[in-house]
Amino acid sequence: MSQKPILKIENVGKVEGDKVWFHPFHFQLNQGEVAAIQCDHIVGRVLFNVLTGEEAGSGRMSYFDQPHPKDWKRYSHRIGLVSHDEGVYERLTPYEYVQFFQQLYGRKADINELLHKVNLPIGKSRRIKHLNYSERRRLSFVKALVHQPELVILEEPDQNIDLESKVLLRELINVHTAEGGAALVITSNMESAVILTNEVYRLNEEGLKKMDVQEPDEGAGGDQPDQEDDSQPEPESSAHVQLERIPAKVKEKMILFDPTEIDYVESVDGTVQLHVKGGVFPCAITLQQLEERLEPFGFFRCHRSYIVNLQKVREVMTWTRNSYSLILDDHHKSNIPLSKGKLQDLKQVLRM
């Protein structure tokens, strides 16, 4: 039995003049599912606005198999929202605040029980202005769920909140989806995306791409990545193509990167780190092993502590007679050291 589609995005993009916020992409979220889209926080804000009707985008979008209406109120009662910078009525108590939205949506819920679930004061003496930031965020989670929506969209929900609030957020999402609801998390933090769900997508200048995220016991082979099953015979007309995934551990989960996504690899105090699209991810594989595995994909050991993706190199910089570095065309315009002894090897590789 197929799951009921909650949100469909078909060729939706956002362009303003010469500024491309994100290229058109396709995405679908079904009943009982939770997914995360990781992107730059400003892009995330624009995407959130497009999803909620605050801004217009290209393409088609539908909720519950109904076209996205110009009048958001038409079905907003079926959706719960948590924006990153939403304001609150500081003079109210948490109970009064949630009660206001309960009455607004015309739904009944046990407000005391909801507040208890997120460890917020139930009494009518402590006002919102006395809550700390994490407590206010927990209140926004309750507000988004008080009317029992079918879908909840959360923008940067766990940014700058304490550990207790992160645990409570995860529990709320799990309960919501277990009861048949759906949740979409928009975050700039890959770690947050991986913690909240295995269905992680990255939205960047190349479009939307689903990441390969696994639990450690899902066959990732400990610190070894999954390999393409080549037990099946290949068509005679096709050439053999090596498929490789490089694993990095994020909390208790494993994320598998396509080598072409990696900008460079760095060893810091004995810890190997993958630099991917501005993010840094620890990897248990040694630098020597990574050099062997990444060389077929155009990577070069430019320094005893660095392996670089040559496709990302913008220029070779000469600082002194014996000092060189590689400038990358990545998120941070990274400056990677090039050993003097590696210069000739690089020239041969690049046929300079």
PDB file of C-alpha atoms in Angstrom, residues 51-312:
ATOM      1  CA  LEU A  51       7.167  26.639   1.112  1.00  0.00           C
ATOM      2  CA  THR A  52       4.947  28.807   3.300  1.00  0.00           C
ATOM      3  CA  GLY A  53       3.773  31.161   0.565  1.00  0.00           C
ATOM      4  CA  GLU A  54       5.734  34.192   1.777  1.00  0.00           C
ATOM      5  CA  GLU A  55       7.738  34.254  -1.452  1.00  0.00           C
ATOM      6  CA  ALA A  56       7.018  33.025  -4.959  1.00  0.00           C
ATOM      7  CA  GLY A  57       9.116  30.428  -6.736  1.00  0.00           C
ATOM      8  CA  SER A  58       9.064  28.727 -10.119  1.00  0.00           C
ATOM      9  CA  GLY A  59       7.641  25.275 -10.725  1.00  0.00           C
ATOM     10  CA  ARG A  60       4.742  23.521  -9.026  1.00  0.00           C
ATOM     11  CA  MET A  61       4.186  22.652  -5.401  1.00  0.00           C
ATOM     12  CA  SER A  62       1.313  20.851  -3.693  1.00  0.00           C
ATOM     13  CA  TYR A  63       0.284  19.869  -0.174  1.00  0.00           C
ATOM     14  CA  PHE A  64      -1.998  16.870   0.404  1.00  0.00           C
ATOM     15  CA  ASP A  65      -2.397  16.521  -3.382  1.00  0.00           C
ATOM     16  CA  GLN A  66      -3.800  20.047  -3.604  1.00  0.00           C
ATOM     17  CA  PRO A  67      -2.044  22.832  -5.550  1.00  0.00           C
ATOM     18  CA  HIS A  68      -0.228  25.353  -3.381  1.00  0.00           C
ATOM     19  CA  PRO A  69      -2.826  28.090  -2.983  1.00  0.00           C
ATOM     20  CA  LYS A  70      -2.211  31.817  -3.049  1.00  0.00           C
ATOM     21  CA  ASP A  71      -4.201  31.962   0.164  1.00  0.00           C
ATOM     22  CA  TRP A  72      -2.036  30.062   2.636  1.00  0.00           C
ATOM     23  CA  LYS A  73      -4.815  30.074   5.263  1.00  0.00           C
ATOM     24  CA  ARG A  74      -6.797  27.722   3.059  1.00  0.00           C
ATOM     25  CA  TYR A  75      -5.065  24.744   4.601  1.00  0.00           C
ATOM     26  CA  SER A  76      -2.479  26.154   6.989  1.00  0.00           C
ATOM     27  CA  HIS A  77      -4.417  24.529   9.841  1.00  0.00           C
ATOM     28  CA  ARG A  78      -3.057  21.207   8.560  1.00  0.00           C
ATOM     29  CA  ILE A  79       0.545  22.399   8.807  1.00  0.00           C
ATOM     30  CA  GLY A  80       2.660  23.366  11.816  1.00  0.00           C
ATOM     31  CA  LEU A  81       5.526  25.835  11.389  1.00  0.00           C
ATOM     32  CA  VAL A  82       8.676  26.532  13.389  1.00  0.00           C
ATOM     33  CA  SER A  83      10.666  29.421  11.940  1.00  0.00           C
ATOM     34  CA  HIS A  84      14.142  30.304  13.111  1.00  0.00           C
ATOM     35  CA  ASP A  85      13.375  33.870  14.152  1.00  0.00           C
ATOM     36  CA  GLU A  86       9.696  33.756  15.083  1.00  0.00           C
ATOM     37  CA  GLY A  87       8.552  36.161  17.739  1.00  0.00           C
ATOM     38  CA  VAL A  88       6.526  35.382  20.842  1.00  0.00           C
ATOM     39  CA  TYR A  89       4.138  37.280  23.094  1.00  0.00           C
ATOM     40  CA  GLU A  90       6.462  37.798  26.046  1.00  0.00           C
ATOM     41  CA  ARG A  91       3.727  39.046  28.386  1.00  0.00           C
ATOM     42  CA  LEU A  92       1.886  35.743  28.194  1.00  0.00           C
ATOM     43  CA  THR A  93       2.665  32.607  30.127  1.00  0.00           C
ATOM     44  CA  PRO A  94       3.547  29.453  28.137  1.00  0.00           C
ATOM     45  CA  TYR A  95       0.067  28.100  28.906  1.00  0.00           C
ATOM     46  CA  GLU A  96      -1.670  31.258  27.655  1.00  0.00           C
ATOM     47  CA  TYR A  97       0.521  31.331  24.532  1.00  0.00           C
ATOM     48  CA  VAL A  98      -0.287  27.741  23.530  1.00  0.00           C
ATOM     49  CA  GLN A  99      -3.955  28.267  24.449  1.00  0.00           C
ATOM     50  CA  PHE A 100      -4.100  31.237  22.073  1.00  0.00           C
ATOM     51  CA  PHE A 101      -2.997  29.085  19.109  1.00  0.00           C
ATOM     52  CA  GLN A 102      -5.240  26.240  20.210  1.00  0.00           C
ATOM     53  CA  GLN A 103      -8.233  28.566  20.021  1.00  0.00           C
ATOM     54  CA  LEU A 104      -6.965  30.062  16.749  1.00  0.00           C
ATOM     55  CA  TYR A 105      -7.003  26.652  15.076  1.00  0.00           C
ATOM     56  CA  GLY A 106     -10.162  25.478  16.809  1.00  0.00           C
ATOM     57  CA  ARG A 107      -8.563  22.304  18.115  1.00  0.00           C
ATOM     58  CA  LYS A 108      -8.613  20.872  21.612  1.00  0.00           C
ATOM     59  CA  ALA A 109      -5.523  19.483  23.288  1.00  0.00           C
ATOM     60  CA  ASP A 110      -4.233  18.932  26.801  1.00  0.00           C
ATOM     61  CA  ILE A 111      -1.979  21.965  27.072  1.00  0.00           C
ATOM     62  CA  ASN A 112      -0.587  20.945  30.436  1.00  0.00           C
ATOM     63  CA  GLU A 113       0.448  17.596  29.018  1.00  0.00           C
ATOM     64  CA  LEU A 114       2.133  19.226  26.038  1.00  0.00           C
ATOM     65  CA  LEU A 115       4.083  21.630  28.225  1.00  0.00           C
ATOM     66  CA  HIS A 116       5.043  18.794  30.539  1.00  0.00           C
ATOM     67  CA  LYS A 117       6.472  16.851  27.599  1.00  0.00           C
ATOM     68  CA  VAL A 118       8.971  19.639  26.931  1.00  0.00           C
ATOM     69  CA  ASN A 119       9.648  20.467  30.594  1.00  0.00           C
ATOM     70  CA  LEU A 120       8.102  23.932  30.526  1.00  0.00           C
ATOM     71  CA  PRO A 121       6.332  25.600  33.483  1.00  0.00           C
ATOM     72  CA  ILE A 122       2.634  24.770  33.615  1.00  0.00           C
ATOM     73  CA  GLY A 123       1.651  27.415  36.152  1.00  0.00           C
ATOM     74  CA  LYS A 124       0.334  30.855  35.253  1.00  0.00           C
ATOM     75  CA  SER A 125       2.909  32.920  37.109  1.00  0.00           C
ATOM     76  CA  ARG A 126       6.099  32.601  35.032  1.00  0.00           C
ATOM     77  CA  ARG A 127       5.888  34.565  31.814  1.00  0.00           C
ATOM     78  CA  ILE A 128       7.622  33.911  28.515  1.00  0.00           C
ATOM     79  CA  LYS A 129       9.937  36.886  28.955  1.00  0.00           C
ATOM     80  CA  HIS A 130      11.611  34.972  31.786  1.00  0.00           C
ATOM     81  CA  LEU A 131      12.319  31.869  29.676  1.00  0.00           C
ATOM     82  CA  ASN A 132      15.785  31.284  28.256  1.00  0.00           C
ATOM     83  CA  TYR A 133      16.386  30.771  24.536  1.00  0.00           C
ATOM     84  CA  SER A 134      16.181  26.978  24.616  1.00  0.00           C
ATOM     85  CA  GLU A 135      12.922  27.079  26.584  1.00  0.00           C
ATOM     86  CA  ARG A 136      11.441  29.498  24.051  1.00  0.00           C
ATOM     87  CA  ARG A 137      12.379  27.169  21.226  1.00  0.00           C
ATOM     88  CA  ARG A 138      10.683  24.285  23.033  1.00  0.00           C
ATOM     89  CA  LEU A 139       7.590  26.458  23.327  1.00  0.00           C
ATOM     90  CA  SER A 140       7.659  27.042  19.570  1.00  0.00           C
ATOM     91  CA  PHE A 141       7.731  23.254  19.040  1.00  0.00           C
ATOM     92  CA  VAL A 142       4.600  22.887  21.170  1.00  0.00           C
ATOM     93  CA  LYS A 143       2.890  25.754  19.356  1.00  0.00           C
ATOM     94  CA  ALA A 144       3.561  24.041  16.011  1.00  0.00           C
ATOM     95  CA  LEU A 145       2.036  20.759  17.195  1.00  0.00           C
ATOM     96  CA  VAL A 146      -0.886  21.930  19.334  1.00  0.00           C
ATOM     97  CA  HIS A 147      -3.409  21.646  16.474  1.00  0.00           C
ATOM     98  CA  GLN A 148      -2.219  18.124  15.564  1.00  0.00           C
ATOM     99  CA  PRO A 149      -1.040  19.029  12.047  1.00  0.00           C
ATOM    100  CA  GLU A 150      -0.415  16.475   9.325  1.00  0.00           C
ATOM    101  CA  LEU A 151       2.871  18.174   8.426  1.00  0.00           C
ATOM    102  CA  VAL A 152       5.334  20.214  10.446  1.00  0.00           C
ATOM    103  CA  ILE A 153       8.069  22.299   8.782  1.00  0.00           C
ATOM    104  CA  LEU A 154      10.964  23.340  11.004  1.00  0.00           C
ATOM    105  CA  GLU A 155      13.631  25.901  10.102  1.00  0.00           C
ATOM    106  CA  GLU A 156      16.933  25.554  12.025  1.00  0.00           C
ATOM    107  CA  PRO A 157      15.052  23.938  14.944  1.00  0.00           C
ATOM    108  CA  ASP A 158      18.072  22.941  17.052  1.00  0.00           C
ATOM    109  CA  GLN A 159      20.415  25.836  16.366  1.00  0.00           C
ATOM    110  CA  ASN A 160      21.965  27.168  19.613  1.00  0.00           C
ATOM    111  CA  ILE A 161      19.681  25.159  21.906  1.00  0.00           C
ATOM    112  CA  ASP A 162      20.816  23.012  24.830  1.00  0.00           C
ATOM    113  CA  LEU A 163      21.164  19.238  24.805  1.00  0.00           C
ATOM    114  CA  GLU A 164      17.906  18.661  26.681  1.00  0.00           C
ATOM    115  CA  SER A 165      15.990  20.624  24.049  1.00  0.00           C
ATOM    116  CA  LYS A 166      17.652  18.663  21.224  1.00  0.00           C
ATOM    117  CA  VAL A 167      16.607  15.372  22.826  1.00  0.00           C
ATOM    118  CA  LEU A 168      13.047  16.627  23.347  1.00  0.00           C
ATOM    119  CA  LEU A 169      12.872  17.867  19.737  1.00  0.00           C
ATOM    120  CA  ARG A 170      13.863  14.462  18.438  1.00  0.00           C
ATOM    121  CA  GLU A 171      11.272  12.762  20.647  1.00  0.00           C
ATOM    122  CA  LEU A 172       8.528  15.122  19.470  1.00  0.00           C
ATOM    123  CA  ILE A 173       9.342  14.462  15.817  1.00  0.00           C
ATOM    124  CA  ASN A 174       9.457  10.704  16.394  1.00  0.00           C
ATOM    125  CA  VAL A 175       6.056  10.708  18.102  1.00  0.00           C
ATOM    126  CA  HIS A 176       4.566  12.960  15.421  1.00  0.00           C
ATOM    127  CA  THR A 177       5.687  10.701  12.562  1.00  0.00           C
ATOM    128  CA  ALA A 178       4.776   7.518  14.463  1.00  0.00           C
ATOM    129  CA  GLU A 179       1.216   8.845  14.618  1.00  0.00           C
ATOM    130  CA  GLY A 180       1.153   9.300  10.839  1.00  0.00           C
ATOM    131  CA  GLY A 181       2.365  12.874  10.585  1.00  0.00           C
ATOM    132  CA  ALA A 182       5.237  14.083   8.400  1.00  0.00           C
ATOM    133  CA  ALA A 183       8.111  16.433   9.208  1.00  0.00           C
ATOM    134  CA  LEU A 184      10.493  18.465   7.069  1.00  0.00           C
ATOM    135  CA  VAL A 185      13.589  19.951   8.701  1.00  0.00           C
ATOM    136  CA  ILE A 186      15.507  22.748   6.969  1.00  0.00           C
ATOM    137  CA  THR A 187      18.953  23.187   8.508  1.00  0.00           C
ATOM    138  CA  SER A 188      22.392  24.551   7.685  1.00  0.00           C
ATOM    139  CA  ASN A 189      24.024  21.951   9.948  1.00  0.00           C
ATOM    140  CA  MET A 190      24.704  18.526   8.441  1.00  0.00           C
ATOM    141  CA  GLU A 191      25.111  17.012  11.911  1.00  0.00           C
ATOM    142  CA  SER A 192      21.639  18.205  12.883  1.00  0.00           C
ATOM    143  CA  ALA A 193      20.192  16.747   9.703  1.00  0.00           C
ATOM    144  CA  VAL A 194      21.816  13.358  10.285  1.00  0.00           C
ATOM    145  CA  ILE A 195      20.779  13.227  13.950  1.00  0.00           C
ATOM    146  CA  LEU A 196      17.118  13.886  13.183  1.00  0.00           C
ATOM    147  CA  THR A 197      16.695  11.499  10.240  1.00  0.00           C
ATOM    148  CA  ASN A 198      18.353   9.133   7.782  1.00  0.00           C
ATOM    149  CA  GLU A 199      16.560  10.874   4.910  1.00  0.00           C
ATOM    150  CA  VAL A 200      19.020  13.712   4.349  1.00  0.00           C
ATOM    151  CA  TYR A 201      19.222  15.909   1.251  1.00  0.00           C
ATOM    152  CA  ARG A 202      21.771  18.584   0.418  1.00  0.00           C
ATOM    153  CA  LEU A 203      20.622  21.648  -1.512  1.00  0.00           C
ATOM    154  CA  ASN A 204      23.420  23.704  -3.081  1.00  0.00           C
ATOM    155  CA  GLU A 205      24.487  25.248  -6.373  1.00  0.00           C
ATOM    156  CA  GLU A 206      24.411  21.797  -7.968  1.00  0.00           C
ATOM    157  CA  GLY A 207      20.776  21.199  -7.022  1.00  0.00           C
ATOM    158  CA  LEU A 208      19.189  18.781  -4.562  1.00  0.00           C
ATOM    159  CA  LYS A 209      20.993  15.520  -3.838  1.00  0.00           C
ATOM    160  CA  LYS A 210      20.069  12.754  -1.416  1.00  0.00           C
ATOM    161  CA  MET A 211      22.896  11.784   0.933  1.00  0.00           C
ATOM    162  CA  ASP A 212      23.719   8.177   1.775  1.00  0.00           C
ATOM    163  CA  VAL A 213      23.203   7.979   5.548  1.00  0.00           C
ATOM    164  CA  GLN A 214      23.279   4.678   7.426  1.00  0.00           C
ATOM    165  CA  GLU A 215      23.152   3.323  10.920  1.00  0.00           C
ATOM    166  CA  PRO A 216      26.459   1.606  11.835  1.00  0.00           C
ATOM    167  CA  ASP A 217      24.861  -1.855  11.651  1.00  0.00           C
ATOM    168  CA  GLU A 218      23.220  -1.348   8.245  1.00  0.00           C
ATOM    169  CA  GLY A 219      26.097  -2.965   6.421  1.00  0.00           C
ATOM    170  CA  ALA A 220      28.500  -0.058   6.244  1.00  0.00           C
ATOM    171  CA  GLY A 221      31.133  -2.515   7.386  1.00  0.00           C
ATOM    172  CA  GLY A 222      32.318  -0.573  10.399  1.00  0.00           C
ATOM    173  CA  ASP A 223      34.782   1.929   8.975  1.00  0.00           C
ATOM    174  CA  GLN A 224      34.562   0.480   5.474  1.00  0.00           C
ATOM    175  CA  PRO A 225      32.118   1.934   2.930  1.00  0.00           C
ATOM    176  CA  ASP A 226      29.558   0.004   1.015  1.00  0.00           C
ATOM    177  CA  GLN A 227      30.782  -1.278  -2.329  1.00  0.00           C
ATOM    178  CA  GLU A 228      28.690  -1.650  -5.454  1.00  0.00           C
ATOM    179  CA  ASP A 229      27.582  -5.273  -5.797  1.00  0.00           C
ATOM    180  CA  ASP A 230      29.449  -6.456  -8.909  1.00  0.00           C
ATOM    181  CA  SER A 231      28.273 -10.049  -8.654  1.00  0.00           C
ATOM    182  CA  GLN A 232      25.837  -9.414 -11.500  1.00  0.00           C
ATOM    183  CA  PRO A 233      27.323  -9.584 -15.000  1.00  0.00           C
ATOM    184  CA  GLU A 234      27.654  -6.252 -16.758  1.00  0.00           C
ATOM    185  CA  PRO A 235      26.394  -5.704 -20.300  1.00  0.00           C
ATOM    186  CA  GLU A 236      29.147  -6.372 -22.837  1.00  0.00           C
ATOM    187  CA  SER A 237      28.724  -2.903 -24.297  1.00  0.00           C
ATOM    188  CA  SER A 238      29.371  -1.042 -21.017  1.00  0.00           C
ATOM    189  CA  ALA A 239      32.785  -0.329 -19.557  1.00  0.00           C
ATOM    190  CA  HIS A 240      33.510  -1.230 -15.935  1.00  0.00           C
ATOM    191  CA  VAL A 241      33.091   1.787 -13.676  1.00  0.00           C
ATOM    192  CA  GLN A 242      34.511   1.797 -10.173  1.00  0.00           C
ATOM    193  CA  LEU A 243      32.010   2.964  -7.574  1.00  0.00           C
ATOM    194  CA  GLU A 244      33.370   4.105  -4.223  1.00  0.00           C
ATOM    195  CA  ARG A 245      31.993   5.710  -1.096  1.00  0.00           C
ATOM    196  CA  ILE A 246      34.060   7.355   1.619  1.00  0.00           C
ATOM    197  CA  PRO A 247      32.571   7.020   5.129  1.00  0.00           C
ATOM    198  CA  ALA A 248      32.486   9.691   7.796  1.00  0.00           C
ATOM    199  CA  LYS A 249      30.934   9.301  11.209  1.00  0.00           C
ATOM    200  CA  VAL A 250      28.392  11.821  12.445  1.00  0.00           C
ATOM    201  CA  LYS A 251      27.327  11.044  15.996  1.00  0.00           C
ATOM    202  CA  GLU A 252      26.065   7.444  15.950  1.00  0.00           C
ATOM    203  CA  LYS A 253      25.464   7.363  12.189  1.00  0.00           C
ATOM    204  CA  MET A 254      27.589   6.906   9.090  1.00  0.00           C
ATOM    205  CA  ILE A 255      27.356   9.193   6.079  1.00  0.00           C
ATOM    206  CA  LEU A 256      28.847   7.960   2.816  1.00  0.00           C
ATOM    207  CA  PHE A 257      30.295  10.573   0.483  1.00  0.00           C
ATOM    208  CA  ASP A 258      30.850  10.316  -3.229  1.00  0.00           C
ATOM    209  CA  PRO A 259      34.574  11.135  -3.764  1.00  0.00           C
ATOM    210  CA  THR A 260      33.715  13.910  -6.213  1.00  0.00           C
ATOM    211  CA  GLU A 261      31.944  15.765  -3.379  1.00  0.00           C
ATOM    212  CA  ILE A 262      35.114  15.975  -1.280  1.00  0.00           C
ATOM    213  CA  ASP A 263      37.173  19.171  -1.604  1.00  0.00           C
ATOM    214  CA  TYR A 264      40.199  17.931   0.315  1.00  0.00           C
ATOM    215  CA  VAL A 265      41.292  15.640   3.129  1.00  0.00           C
ATOM    216  CA  GLU A 266      43.309  16.862   6.103  1.00  0.00           C
ATOM    217  CA  SER A 267      45.084  15.154   8.991  1.00  0.00           C
ATOM    218  CA  VAL A 268      44.996  17.184  12.208  1.00  0.00           C
ATOM    219  CA  ASP A 269      46.728  15.776  15.290  1.00  0.00           C
ATOM    220  CA  GLY A 270      46.276  12.265  13.960  1.00  0.00           C
ATOM    221  CA  THR A 271      42.594  12.744  13.114  1.00  0.00           C
ATOM    222  CA  VAL A 272      41.616  12.515   9.450  1.00  0.00           C
ATOM    223  CA  GLN A 273      38.960  14.993   8.365  1.00  0.00           C
ATOM    224  CA  LEU A 274      36.963  15.224   5.150  1.00  0.00           C
ATOM    225  CA  HIS A 275      36.193  18.745   3.936  1.00  0.00           C
ATOM    226  CA  VAL A 276      32.950  18.674   1.977  1.00  0.00           C
ATOM    227  CA  LYS A 277      31.076  21.771   0.775  1.00  0.00           C
ATOM    228  CA  GLY A 278      32.184  23.835   3.756  1.00  0.00           C
ATOM    229  CA  GLY A 279      31.550  21.051   6.298  1.00  0.00           C
ATOM    230  CA  VAL A 280      34.143  19.018   8.174  1.00  0.00           C
ATOM    231  CA  PHE A 281      33.570  15.312   8.911  1.00  0.00           C
ATOM    232  CA  PRO A 282      35.838  12.881  10.817  1.00  0.00           C
ATOM    233  CA  CYS A 283      36.946   9.773   8.950  1.00  0.00           C
ATOM    234  CA  ALA A 284      38.447   6.620  10.500  1.00  0.00           C
ATOM    235  CA  ILE A 285      40.388   5.646   7.374  1.00  0.00           C
ATOM    236  CA  THR A 286      44.094   6.536   7.369  1.00  0.00           C
ATOM    237  CA  LEU A 287      45.480   9.188   5.053  1.00  0.00           C
ATOM    238  CA  GLN A 288      47.584   6.561   3.289  1.00  0.00           C
ATOM    239  CA  GLN A 289      44.537   4.383   2.627  1.00  0.00           C
ATOM    240  CA  LEU A 290      42.530   7.369   1.421  1.00  0.00           C
ATOM    241  CA  GLU A 291      45.331   8.346  -0.950  1.00  0.00           C
ATOM    242  CA  GLU A 292      45.143   4.943  -2.620  1.00  0.00           C
ATOM    243  CA  ARG A 293      41.356   4.931  -2.811  1.00  0.00           C
ATOM    244  CA  LEU A 294      40.960   8.509  -4.009  1.00  0.00           C
ATOM    245  CA  GLU A 295      43.750   8.641  -6.585  1.00  0.00           C
ATOM    246  CA  PRO A 296      41.551   7.125  -9.353  1.00  0.00           C
ATOM    247  CA  PHE A 297      39.102   9.998  -8.817  1.00  0.00           C
ATOM    248  CA  GLY A 298      41.636  12.753  -9.474  1.00  0.00           C
ATOM    249  CA  PHE A 299      42.985  13.309  -5.954  1.00  0.00           C
ATOM    250  CA  PHE A 300      46.620  14.182  -5.260  1.00  0.00           C
ATOM    251  CA  ARG A 301      48.729  13.869  -2.088  1.00  0.00           C
ATOM    252  CA  CYS A 302      50.076  17.423  -2.075  1.00  0.00           C
ATOM    253  CA  HIS A 303      51.477  17.370   1.461  1.00  0.00           C
ATOM    254  CA  ARG A 304      52.119  14.804   4.151  1.00  0.00           C
ATOM    255  CA  SER A 305      48.929  16.004   5.886  1.00  0.00           C
ATOM    256  CA  TYR A 306      46.762  16.812   2.856  1.00  0.00           C
ATOM    257  CA  ILE A 307      45.086  15.126  -0.101  1.00  0.00           C
ATOM    258  CA  VAL A 308      43.393  17.473  -2.531  1.00  0.00           C
ATOM    259  CA  ASN A 309      40.738  17.042  -5.219  1.00  0.00           C
ATOM    260  CA  LEU A 310      42.491  18.456  -8.276  1.00  0.00           C
ATOM    261  CA  GLN A 311      39.130  19.291  -9.847  1.00  0.00           C
ATOM    262  CA  LYS A 312      38.730  21.896  -7.099  1.00  0.00           C
TER     263      LYS A 312
END
